[in-house]
Coordinates of C-alpha atoms in Angstrom, one line a residue:
M313 CA 16.7 39.3 19.6
R314 CA 13.1 38.8 19.3
L315 CA 11.6 38.9 15.8
N316 CA 8.6 41.4 14.5
S317 CA 5.4 38.4 14.9
E318 CA 4.4 39.4 11.9
I319 CA 8.0 38.5 9.6
K320 CA 8.5 35.9 11.9
E321 CA 7.4 33.1 9.7
V322 CA 9.0 34.7 6.6
V323 CA 12.4 34.4 8.3
Y324 CA 12.0 31.1 9.7
Q325 CA 11.2 29.7 6.1
Y326 CA 14.1 31.5 4.2
G327 CA 16.7 30.4 6.5
L328 CA 15.2 26.9 6.5
Q329 CA 15.1 26.7 2.6
V330 CA 18.7 28.4 2.3
R331 CA 20.4 26.0 5.0
N332 CA 18.3 23.5 3.9
N333 CA 20.6 20.4 5.8
D334 CA 20.0 18.5 9.0
E335 CA 21.4 21.0 11.2
A336 CA 19.3 23.7 10.6
W337 CA 16.2 21.4 10.6
N338 CA 16.9 19.8 14.1
F339 CA 17.8 23.5 15.5
M340 CA 13.9 24.6 13.9
W341 CA 12.1 21.6 15.3
K342 CA 13.9 21.8 18.8
R343 CA 12.8 25.5 19.2
Y344 CA 9.2 24.2 18.3
L345 CA 9.3 21.5 20.7
E346 CA 10.4 24.1 23.4
E347 CA 7.9 26.9 22.0
N348 CA 4.9 27.7 24.2
D349 CA 3.1 29.8 22.4
L350 CA 0.4 27.9 20.1
Y351 CA 0.8 31.1 17.2
D352 CA 4.7 30.8 17.0
K353 CA 4.7 26.9 17.2
K354 CA 2.4 26.6 14.1
D355 CA 4.2 29.7 12.2
I356 CA 7.8 27.3 13.0
L357 CA 5.9 24.0 12.0
F358 CA 5.0 25.1 8.7
A359 CA 7.8 26.9 8.0
M360 CA 9.1 23.5 8.2
T361 CA 7.0 22.4 5.2
T362 CA 9.1 24.1 3.3
I363 CA 12.6 22.8 2.7
A364 CA 13.4 21.4 -0.2
N365 CA 15.0 17.9 1.3
T366 CA 12.7 15.0 0.8
T367 CA 14.7 13.1 3.8
L368 CA 13.5 15.9 6.4
L369 CA 10.5 16.3 4.6
E370 CA 9.7 12.4 5.4
S371 CA 11.1 12.9 9.0
L372 CA 8.4 16.0 9.5
M373 CA 5.7 13.7 8.2
K374 CA 6.6 10.8 10.7
K375 CA 6.6 13.3 13.3
A376 CA 3.1 14.9 12.9
A377 CA 1.8 11.4 13.5
N378 CA 2.5 11.4 16.9
E379 CA -0.1 13.4 18.3
S380 CA 2.1 14.5 21.5
E381 CA 4.4 16.5 19.1
V382 CA 1.8 17.8 16.5
R383 CA -2.1 18.1 17.1
K384 CA -4.0 16.1 15.7
H385 CA -6.3 18.6 14.2
E386 CA -3.4 20.4 12.7
Y387 CA -1.9 17.2 10.8
L388 CA -4.4 17.3 7.7
D389 CA -3.5 21.0 6.9
L390 CA 0.3 20.2 7.7
M391 CA 0.1 17.4 5.0
N392 CA -1.5 19.5 2.7
S393 CA 1.3 22.0 3.1
I394 CA 3.9 19.6 2.6
A395 CA 2.1 18.9 -0.9
E396 CA 2.3 22.3 -2.3
N397 CA 6.1 21.7 -2.1
P398 CA 7.2 20.4 -5.1
K399 CA 9.6 18.2 -3.2
G400 CA 6.6 17.1 -0.7
F401 CA 3.8 16.1 -3.3
V402 CA 5.2 12.6 -4.3
L403 CA 5.3 12.0 -0.7
V404 CA 2.2 13.0 0.7
T405 CA 0.4 11.0 -2.3
R406 CA 2.1 7.7 -1.2
L407 CA 1.0 8.3 2.2
I408 CA -2.6 8.8 1.2
Y409 CA -2.6 5.7 -1.2
S410 CA -0.6 3.3 1.6
N411 CA -2.7 4.8 4.7
W412 CA -6.0 5.2 3.3
T413 CA -7.8 3.4 5.5
H414 CA -5.9 4.8 8.6
L415 CA -6.8 8.3 7.7
V416 CA -10.4 7.9 7.0
K417 CA -10.6 6.4 9.9
N418 CA -8.7 9.2 11.7
Y419 CA -9.8 11.8 9.9
G420 CA -12.3 10.8 7.5
A421 CA -16.3 11.0 7.5
N422 CA -16.5 9.5 11.1
Q423 CA -14.6 12.0 12.5
A424 CA -16.2 14.8 11.0
S425 CA -19.7 13.5 12.6
F426 CA -18.1 13.1 15.9
F427 CA -16.6 17.0 15.4
A428 CA -20.0 18.5 14.0
N429 CA -21.9 17.0 17.2
N430 CA -19.4 18.1 19.7
V431 CA -19.9 22.0 17.8
R432 CA -23.3 21.5 18.5
A433 CA -23.0 20.5 22.2
F434 CA -20.5 23.5 22.4
Y435 CA -23.2 26.1 21.0
R436 CA -25.9 24.3 23.2
K437 CA -24.1 24.8 26.3
N438 CA -23.2 28.2 25.4
S439 CA -25.9 29.8 24.2
K440 CA -25.6 33.2 25.2
S441 CA -22.2 33.3 23.7
T442 CA -21.6 36.7 21.5
D443 CA -21.8 35.2 18.1
S444 CA -24.8 35.2 16.2
A445 CA -27.2 32.6 15.5
R446 CA -26.6 32.9 11.9
D447 CA -22.9 32.1 12.2
R448 CA -23.9 29.1 14.6
T449 CA -25.8 27.5 11.5
Q450 CA -23.3 28.7 9.0
T451 CA -20.4 26.5 10.9
I452 CA -23.0 23.9 11.2
D453 CA -23.8 23.6 7.6
E454 CA -20.6 23.8 6.4
I455 CA -19.4 20.9 8.6
N456 CA -22.6 19.0 7.4
N457 CA -21.5 19.5 3.8
N458 CA -18.1 18.9 4.2
I459 CA -19.2 15.3 5.3
H460 CA -21.8 14.8 2.5
W461 CA -19.0 15.6 0.2
M462 CA -17.0 13.3 1.6
N463 CA -19.5 10.2 1.6
K464 CA -20.2 10.8 -2.0
H465 CA -16.6 11.5 -3.1
R466 CA -14.2 8.7 -0.8
T467 CA -14.0 5.9 -3.6
Y468 CA -13.5 8.2 -6.5
V469 CA -10.9 10.2 -4.7
Q470 CA -9.2 7.5 -4.0
K471 CA -9.4 5.4 -6.9
W472 CA -7.7 8.6 -8.2
F473 CA -5.0 8.5 -6.1
Q474 CA -4.2 5.1 -6.8
G475 CA -4.7 5.7 -10.8
N476 CA -3.4 9.0 -11.3
V477 CA 0.1 9.5 -9.1
Y478 CA 2.7 8.3 -10.8
M479 CA 4.8 5.4 -9.3
P480 CA 6.8 3.5 -11.6
W481 CA 7.7 0.9 -9.0
R482 CA 3.8 0.0 -9.2
S483 CA 4.5 -1.7 -12.6
M484 CA 5.9 -5.7 -12.3
R485 CA 8.7 -4.6 -14.5
L486 CA 11.6 -3.0 -14.6
P487 CA 11.8 0.2 -16.5
D488 CA 13.6 -0.6 -20.2
F489 CA 15.6 3.0 -19.7
I490 CA 18.3 1.3 -17.2
Q491 CA 20.6 -1.8 -18.6
P492 CA 23.1 -3.2 -16.2
N493 CA 26.3 -3.7 -18.1
R494 CA 28.5 -5.3 -15.3
Y495 CA 28.4 -6.5 -12.0
N496 CA 31.5 -6.8 -9.4
I497 CA 30.2 -9.2 -6.6
T498 CA 31.7 -10.6 -3.1
L499 CA 30.0 -12.9 -0.9
Q500 CA 31.0 -14.4 2.0
P501 CA 28.5 -17.3 3.1
D502 CA 28.5 -18.8 6.5
I503 CA 27.3 -22.5 5.9
V504 CA 27.4 -22.9 9.9
T505 CA 25.0 -20.3 10.9
T506 CA 23.3 -20.2 6.9
T507 CA 23.7 -16.7 6.3
F508 CA 25.8 -14.5 4.1
T509 CA 27.4 -10.7 3.8
G510 CA 27.8 -9.3 0.3
E511 CA 29.1 -6.1 -1.5
E512 CA 28.9 -4.7 -4.7
T513 CA 29.0 -2.9 -7.3
I514 CA 26.9 -2.4 -10.5
D515 CA 27.9 -0.4 -13.4
F516 CA 24.7 0.8 -15.8
N517 CA 23.5 3.2 -17.9
V518 CA 20.6 5.3 -18.0
T519 CA 18.4 6.4 -21.9
R520 CA 16.8 9.5 -20.3
A521 CA 16.9 11.8 -17.8
T522 CA 15.2 9.9 -14.4
D523 CA 15.2 10.9 -10.5
Y524 CA 15.0 7.1 -9.6
I525 CA 16.3 3.8 -10.6
I526 CA 14.8 0.3 -9.4
I527 CA 16.4 -3.2 -9.4
H528 CA 15.0 -6.4 -7.5
E529 CA 16.0 -7.6 -4.1
K530 CA 13.8 -10.0 -1.8
E531 CA 14.2 -10.5 1.9
L532 CA 17.8 -8.7 2.1
N533 CA 19.1 -6.3 4.6
I534 CA 20.3 -3.1 2.8
T535 CA 22.6 -1.9 4.8
K536 CA 24.4 1.1 2.1
T537 CA 23.5 2.7 -1.5
E538 CA 25.2 4.7 -3.1
V539 CA 25.4 5.8 -6.5
R540 CA 28.2 7.9 -8.6
D541 CA 28.8 8.7 -12.1
V542 CA 31.4 7.4 -14.0
G543 CA 33.9 10.4 -13.2
G544 CA 33.1 9.9 -9.4
K545 CA 30.6 12.4 -8.4
K546 CA 28.1 11.0 -5.6
I547 CA 24.5 11.3 -6.8
A548 CA 22.0 12.6 -3.8
V549 CA 19.6 9.9 -2.8
A550 CA 16.4 11.1 -1.4
E551 CA 15.4 7.9 0.1
V552 CA 15.7 4.3 -0.6
I553 CA 12.2 2.4 -0.7
S554 CA 11.4 -1.2 -0.4
Y555 CA 8.6 -2.1 -2.6
K556 CA 8.1 -5.7 -1.3
R557 CA 5.1 -6.3 -3.8
N558 CA 7.4 -6.0 -6.5
D559 CA 10.3 -7.4 -5.1
F560 CA 12.0 -3.7 -6.0
L561 CA 14.6 -1.7 -4.3
V562 CA 13.7 1.7 -5.3
I563 CA 16.6 4.4 -5.0
R564 CA 15.0 8.1 -5.8
F565 CA 17.7 10.8 -6.5
E566 CA 17.2 14.4 -4.9
D567 CA 17.7 15.6 -8.5
K568 CA 17.0 14.3 -12.0
A569 CA 20.1 11.7 -13.2
P570 CA 20.8 13.1 -17.2
P571 CA 21.6 10.4 -19.2
G572 CA 24.8 8.3 -18.6
S573 CA 26.6 5.7 -17.1
Y574 CA 26.8 5.5 -13.5
V575 CA 27.7 2.7 -10.7
L576 CA 25.7 1.8 -7.8
Q577 CA 27.4 0.2 -4.8
L578 CA 25.9 -1.6 -2.6
E579 CA 26.1 -3.7 0.7
F580 CA 23.8 -6.0 1.9
S581 CA 22.9 -9.2 4.4
G582 CA 20.3 -12.4 3.6
R583 CA 19.8 -16.1 5.0
F584 CA 20.2 -19.1 3.2
S585 CA 16.8 -20.3 1.8
S586 CA 15.2 -23.7 2.9
D587 CA 13.5 -24.5 0.0
G588 CA 16.7 -24.1 -2.2
K589 CA 15.4 -21.2 -4.0
G590 CA 18.3 -18.9 -3.7
V591 CA 21.6 -19.9 -1.9
A592 CA 20.8 -23.0 0.3
R593 CA 22.6 -25.7 2.0
Y594 CA 22.4 -29.6 1.3
K595 CA 23.4 -32.4 3.9
Y596 CA 25.3 -35.4 2.4
F597 CA 26.5 -38.6 4.1
D598 CA 30.3 -39.5 3.5
R599 CA 29.8 -42.9 3.6
A600 CA 33.4 -43.5 3.7
T601 CA 34.5 -40.8 6.7
R602 CA 30.8 -41.8 8.4
E603 CA 30.6 -38.1 8.4
T604 CA 27.6 -35.5 7.6
R605 CA 28.9 -32.8 5.9
F606 CA 27.5 -29.8 4.1
V607 CA 27.8 -28.2 0.5
L608 CA 26.4 -25.0 -0.3
A609 CA 24.5 -24.5 -3.9
T610 CA 22.7 -22.0 -5.5
Q611 CA 19.3 -22.1 -8.0
F612 CA 18.4 -18.9 -9.1
E613 CA 15.6 -19.5 -12.0
A614 CA 13.6 -18.0 -12.8
T615 CA 13.5 -15.0 -9.7
F616 CA 15.8 -16.1 -7.2
A617 CA 18.8 -14.1 -8.0
R618 CA 17.6 -11.2 -5.9
K619 CA 17.3 -13.3 -2.9
V620 CA 21.1 -13.3 -3.0
F621 CA 22.4 -10.3 -4.4
P622 CA 20.2 -6.7 -5.6
C623 CA 20.2 -7.0 -9.4
F624 CA 18.0 -6.1 -12.3
D625 CA 16.6 -9.6 -12.3
E626 CA 14.9 -10.2 -16.2
P627 CA 16.4 -12.3 -18.8
A628 CA 16.9 -9.1 -21.1
M629 CA 19.0 -7.6 -18.8
K630 CA 22.1 -9.2 -19.2
A631 CA 25.7 -8.0 -18.3
K632 CA 28.8 -9.3 -16.9
F633 CA 29.7 -10.8 -13.5
Q634 CA 32.8 -10.7 -11.8
L635 CA 32.2 -12.7 -8.9
T636 CA 34.2 -13.1 -6.0
I637 CA 33.5 -16.1 -2.6
I638 CA 35.0 -15.8 0.6
H639 CA 34.6 -19.4 2.0
D640 CA 36.3 -21.9 4.5
S641 CA 40.0 -22.9 3.2
H642 CA 38.8 -26.3 3.7
Q643 CA 36.6 -26.4 1.0
N644 CA 36.3 -24.9 -2.5
A645 CA 34.6 -22.7 -4.4
L646 CA 33.1 -23.4 -8.4
S647 CA 31.2 -20.8 -10.5
N648 CA 30.5 -20.2 -14.4
M649 CA 34.1 -19.3 -15.3
P650 CA 37.5 -20.5 -14.0
E651 CA 38.8 -19.1 -11.1
M652 CA 41.3 -16.7 -11.3
E653 CA 42.9 -16.4 -8.1
K654 CA 43.1 -18.1 -4.9
E655 CA 44.1 -15.9 -1.6
P656 CA 44.4 -17.1 1.7
L657 CA 42.7 -14.8 4.3
E658 CA 42.7 -14.7 8.1
N659 CA 40.6 -17.2 10.3
G660 CA 40.6 -20.0 8.1
L661 CA 39.5 -18.3 5.4
T662 CA 40.0 -18.5 1.6
K663 CA 39.3 -15.9 -0.9
T664 CA 38.4 -17.3 -4.6
V665 CA 38.2 -14.4 -7.3
F666 CA 36.7 -15.6 -10.8
L667 CA 37.5 -14.5 -14.3
E668 CA 34.8 -12.4 -15.7
S669 CA 31.6 -14.0 -17.1
T670 CA 30.2 -13.6 -20.8
T671 CA 27.2 -11.4 -21.4
M672 CA 24.7 -13.4 -19.6
S673 CA 21.1 -13.5 -17.5
T674 CA 20.9 -13.1 -14.1
Y675 CA 19.1 -16.7 -13.5
L676 CA 22.4 -18.3 -15.1
L677 CA 24.6 -17.0 -12.4
F678 CA 25.9 -20.1 -10.1
F679 CA 28.0 -20.7 -7.3
A680 CA 28.7 -23.3 -5.0
V681 CA 31.3 -24.3 -2.0
S682 CA 31.9 -27.8 -0.9
D683 CA 34.4 -30.1 0.0
F684 CA 34.0 -32.4 -3.7
E685 CA 36.7 -34.6 -5.5
Y686 CA 36.2 -34.5 -8.9
I687 CA 37.2 -36.6 -12.3
E688 CA 37.9 -34.5 -15.1
A689 CA 38.5 -35.0 -19.4
Y690 CA 39.9 -32.6 -21.9
Y691 CA 37.7 -31.3 -24.4
K692 CA 39.5 -30.0 -27.9
E693 CA 43.4 -29.5 -26.0
K694 CA 44.5 -27.3 -29.0
L695 CA 41.6 -25.1 -28.4
T696 CA 42.1 -22.2 -26.1
Y697 CA 40.2 -19.1 -24.9
E698 CA 42.0 -16.0 -23.9
I699 CA 40.5 -13.9 -20.8
L700 CA 42.7 -11.3 -19.3
L701 CA 46.2 -12.8 -20.7
L702 CA 45.5 -15.8 -19.3
T703 CA 44.9 -18.9 -21.7
F704 CA 42.8 -21.7 -20.7
L705 CA 42.0 -25.2 -22.0
H706 CA 38.2 -26.3 -22.7
R707 CA 38.1 -29.0 -19.8
R708 CA 35.0 -31.3 -18.7
F709 CA 34.9 -31.5 -14.7
E710 CA 32.5 -33.7 -12.5
F711 CA 32.0 -32.8 -9.1
S712 CA 30.7 -35.2 -6.9
L713 CA 30.4 -37.0 -3.4
P714 CA 33.8 -38.3 -2.9
D715 CA 33.0 -41.9 -2.3
R716 CA 30.7 -42.3 -5.6
L717 CA 32.8 -40.5 -8.1
P718 CA 32.9 -43.7 -10.3
E719 CA 29.3 -43.4 -10.9
A720 CA 30.0 -39.7 -12.6
Q721 CA 32.2 -41.4 -15.4
H722 CA 29.0 -42.5 -17.6
G723 CA 28.1 -38.6 -17.0
L724 CA 31.6 -37.2 -17.9
N725 CA 31.8 -39.3 -21.2
L726 CA 28.4 -39.0 -22.5
T727 CA 29.0 -34.6 -21.9
L728 CA 32.0 -35.0 -24.2
N729 CA 30.4 -36.7 -26.8
L730 CA 27.3 -34.5 -26.8
L731 CA 29.6 -31.3 -26.8
K732 CA 31.0 -32.8 -30.0
S733 CA 27.4 -33.6 -31.2
F734 CA 25.6 -30.7 -30.4
E735 CA 28.8 -28.5 -31.8
E736 CA 28.4 -30.2 -34.9
Y737 CA 24.3 -29.8 -35.4
F738 CA 24.6 -26.1 -34.6
D739 CA 27.6 -25.1 -36.4
V740 CA 27.8 -23.1 -33.6
P741 CA 31.1 -24.0 -31.0
Y742 CA 30.6 -24.1 -27.5
S743 CA 30.8 -20.7 -25.9
L744 CA 32.9 -21.1 -22.8
P745 CA 36.6 -22.3 -21.3
K746 CA 34.8 -25.2 -19.2
L747 CA 31.9 -26.7 -18.7
D748 CA 31.6 -28.4 -15.0
S749 CA 28.8 -30.3 -13.6
V750 CA 28.0 -30.6 -9.7
I751 CA 25.8 -33.5 -8.8
I752 CA 24.7 -32.6 -4.9
E753 CA 22.4 -34.7 -3.0
N754 CA 18.8 -33.9 -2.7
Y755 CA 19.3 -30.7 -5.0
T756 CA 16.3 -28.6 -5.3
V757 CA 15.5 -29.1 -9.0
P758 CA 16.7 -32.1 -11.1
A759 CA 19.1 -30.5 -13.4
M760 CA 20.0 -26.7 -14.1
E761 CA 21.7 -25.1 -17.0
H762 CA 23.8 -22.7 -15.8
W763 CA 26.2 -21.7 -18.1
G764 CA 29.8 -23.2 -17.6
I765 CA 28.2 -25.4 -15.0
I766 CA 25.7 -27.5 -14.9
S767 CA 23.8 -28.7 -10.9
Y768 CA 22.3 -31.7 -11.1
N769 CA 20.6 -34.2 -8.1
T770 CA 22.1 -37.2 -7.7
K771 CA 19.5 -39.1 -9.0
R772 CA 19.3 -37.6 -12.5
F773 CA 23.4 -38.0 -13.0
L774 CA 24.9 -41.0 -11.0
V775 CA 24.7 -44.2 -12.4
D776 CA 26.7 -47.6 -12.2
E777 CA 26.9 -49.0 -15.5
N778 CA 26.8 -52.3 -14.5
Y779 CA 23.7 -52.1 -12.5
S780 CA 21.4 -49.5 -13.3
T781 CA 18.8 -50.3 -15.5
Y782 CA 17.6 -49.6 -19.0
K783 CA 15.1 -47.1 -18.0
R784 CA 16.9 -44.9 -15.8
M785 CA 20.3 -45.1 -18.1
I786 CA 18.1 -43.2 -20.3
E787 CA 16.2 -41.4 -18.0
V788 CA 19.5 -39.5 -17.0
D789 CA 21.0 -39.0 -20.5
R790 CA 17.6 -37.4 -21.6
V791 CA 18.1 -34.9 -18.3
I792 CA 21.9 -34.4 -19.4
A793 CA 21.2 -34.5 -22.8
H794 CA 18.4 -31.4 -22.3
E795 CA 21.1 -29.5 -19.9
I796 CA 23.9 -29.4 -22.5
V797 CA 21.6 -28.0 -25.3
H798 CA 20.8 -25.4 -23.0
Q799 CA 24.1 -24.3 -23.2
W800 CA 23.1 -22.8 -26.9
F801 CA 19.2 -22.4 -26.7
G802 CA 18.5 -20.9 -23.0
N803 CA 22.4 -19.6 -22.6
L804 CA 23.7 -18.1 -25.6
V805 CA 20.5 -16.8 -27.0
T806 CA 18.1 -15.8 -24.5
M807 CA 14.2 -15.5 -24.5
K808 CA 13.3 -11.5 -23.9
W809 CA 10.8 -12.5 -21.4
W810 CA 9.1 -15.7 -19.9
N811 CA 6.4 -15.7 -22.3
D812 CA 8.6 -17.4 -24.5
L813 CA 10.0 -19.9 -22.3
W814 CA 8.2 -22.3 -24.7
L815 CA 10.8 -21.8 -27.0
S816 CA 13.9 -22.5 -25.0
E817 CA 12.6 -25.6 -23.0
G818 CA 10.4 -27.2 -26.2
L819 CA 14.1 -26.9 -28.2
A820 CA 15.7 -28.3 -25.6
T821 CA 13.4 -31.4 -25.3
L822 CA 13.3 -31.5 -28.6
I823 CA 17.0 -31.4 -30.1
M824 CA 18.2 -33.7 -27.1
Y825 CA 16.8 -36.7 -29.0
I826 CA 18.7 -36.2 -32.2
P827 CA 22.5 -37.3 -30.1
L828 CA 20.8 -40.1 -28.3
K829 CA 19.4 -42.2 -30.9
Q830 CA 22.8 -43.3 -31.6
Y831 CA 23.2 -45.2 -28.2
Y832 CA 19.7 -46.3 -27.8
T833 CA 17.7 -47.0 -31.2
E834 CA 13.8 -46.9 -29.8
I835 CA 14.3 -43.8 -28.3
D836 CA 12.4 -42.1 -30.7
G837 CA 8.9 -44.4 -28.4
V838 CA 10.4 -42.6 -25.4
D839 CA 9.3 -39.0 -27.0
V840 CA 6.0 -40.5 -28.2
R841 CA 4.8 -41.5 -25.2
K842 CA 5.8 -38.2 -23.8
I843 CA 3.9 -35.8 -26.6
S844 CA 1.2 -38.4 -25.9
R845 CA 0.8 -37.5 -22.3
V846 CA 1.2 -33.9 -22.8
M847 CA -2.1 -34.2 -25.5
C848 CA -4.0 -35.4 -22.3
V849 CA -2.7 -33.0 -20.4
D850 CA -3.8 -30.2 -23.1
S851 CA -7.1 -31.4 -23.5
N852 CA -7.8 -30.2 -20.0
T853 CA -10.2 -27.1 -19.4
D854 CA -7.4 -25.5 -17.1
S855 CA -4.3 -25.7 -20.4
H856 CA -3.4 -23.1 -21.8
P857 CA -1.3 -21.9 -25.0
V858 CA 2.6 -22.3 -25.5
V859 CA 2.6 -18.3 -25.5
R860 CA 0.9 -16.9 -22.7
N861 CA 1.2 -13.6 -20.9
V862 CA 3.2 -14.0 -17.4
T863 CA 4.1 -11.7 -14.8
T864 CA 4.1 -12.2 -11.4
P865 CA 6.4 -14.5 -9.9
N866 CA 4.0 -17.0 -9.5
E867 CA 2.9 -16.8 -12.8
I868 CA 6.5 -17.1 -14.2
A869 CA 7.2 -20.4 -11.6
N870 CA 3.6 -22.0 -13.1
A871 CA 5.0 -22.2 -16.7
F872 CA 7.8 -24.4 -16.4
D873 CA 5.1 -27.2 -16.8
A874 CA 4.0 -30.0 -19.7
I875 CA 2.9 -27.5 -21.7
S876 CA 6.3 -25.6 -22.4
Y877 CA 8.7 -28.4 -22.5
E878 CA 6.5 -31.2 -24.0
K879 CA 3.6 -29.3 -25.6
G880 CA 6.7 -27.0 -27.0
S881 CA 8.6 -29.3 -28.5
A882 CA 5.5 -30.8 -30.2
V883 CA 4.6 -27.6 -32.1
L884 CA 8.5 -27.6 -33.3
K885 CA 8.7 -31.1 -34.1
M886 CA 6.1 -30.8 -37.0
L887 CA 8.2 -28.0 -38.1
Q888 CA 11.0 -30.0 -38.2
H889 CA 9.4 -32.7 -40.2
T890 CA 8.0 -30.5 -42.8
L891 CA 11.5 -28.1 -43.1
K892 CA 13.9 -31.2 -43.0
D893 CA 17.4 -29.8 -42.5
D894 CA 16.5 -26.3 -43.4
F895 CA 15.3 -26.3 -39.7
R896 CA 18.6 -26.6 -38.6
K897 CA 20.2 -24.7 -40.7
G898 CA 17.4 -22.0 -39.2
L899 CA 18.5 -22.7 -35.6
S900 CA 22.0 -22.7 -37.0
N901 CA 21.6 -19.2 -38.1
Y902 CA 19.5 -18.1 -35.5
L903 CA 22.4 -19.3 -33.0
K904 CA 24.8 -16.7 -35.0
K905 CA 22.1 -13.9 -35.1
Y906 CA 21.1 -13.6 -31.7
A907 CA 24.5 -15.0 -29.9
F908 CA 24.7 -13.4 -26.5
K909 CA 21.6 -11.5 -26.9
N910 CA 17.9 -12.0 -26.2
A911 CA 15.0 -12.7 -28.9
G912 CA 11.2 -13.4 -29.3
N913 CA 8.9 -15.9 -30.9

């Protein structure tokens, strides 16, 4: 049956809009490629721009860029037709925004001038054609006017598109109407190939209707993305965009999702980092066995959790974490919470499942896989912590290189004493059922205060009390005390954003000296020297206030400097000197008021 030429386009449009699926679209595209009549081809092509499926519209836009399939002079008209489709407007504006230079080069003023010259040459060659000289002149004038308009307004139009097209992923910050509640993450790192695979579900809430969600990911290969409501109904995903400029994964829906609770399911893979940011492999030499071995460990502060699993990687986006690590059976996995179960798998693998964490920020999550041995001590044996009907004693573990365990004893003893001192000083108990210390050779930072499991570089923890110098003992003890203060300031109460980093680091730098005075009577001299040195740093022309706006990952990383640590400490020390014990009481009230939450200055 052949359609009447006057109704073909309407029939094509109606059929595509009603069917609105891959089968109908593919049928029409095949029909378009096989059609020889140029007018019929155009009817089919422009009918395909009316479909309400953004995935298929994007496919049409990609195919249209191929001149062997869509004639070049029809491209802009086709884009205009797609833009008239409510589902296609954002697609076209994004295309213009991201491909402006290419579009101007191929379809802009230079191309128009070339076209105008060709028209003039055609008219000269066909001077005896039936059209009038007036029509020819009008055609040339219209082309010239369009060229003039494009030359005059090109920059303005470009700025308008860049400034007025709503693309929320252009902002460096995550939208505040999305809040994660819980992560369930399974990771399988391969310490030999330095790669990992993972899958996760994220329970989250949205407080207003939205047709997109945005989370962080960096350098990950995302292989599965699904969104469902709490009833299990699948939310139709229109497209998944990796917006690398801001480390964003943008998931756009076909239609707006109402406020409520949802579940995001993801599968992904990635590689270990070579700079220690994210998950990394560290080499050490076992002096007892004369073997080179490997341990893997993470470091997520400040913006590196996104390199290991997609997440809402901002300090205010606190959530609970259920972590599972699949690893070689001859090694052990450690994380923030105690082990809940361990299950042997095939091929020499073991699955270690950890208890669900308390509510915390992404940068505080940690895991390590190693064959380290440990020493342990109990803290408050009668104090139990109940989760999932299981009871655990407060314990202190030190995981270290097998042949250097005796050098960890000093740090273990000090940590026990510091826990007691800080609990009494803050009048707030330590919150988790354990506190491990993992000591790693060549660890990327001196130490990191992950909640429930502090990671240290060997040079910042291991000492031989019989041979280590007095200066080295003080330096090690300062680092240990600093990280334990963070179990309250930074972990229990976290800054809302990194511009208040000074509050966490300044307080930790100040408070760490208080219990150390009982071991080192002249420790105040170390404090004074540190403050004196930072006054020199602060006098430089490139210094900055303790509170400063930071946005990008580089700006955030640069905030970890002497101004945040030492000047922040000096400012708070003046307040402490003025308020006396009221300062301590204020800190205690602050911790109790904002426990498991975020606070600003």
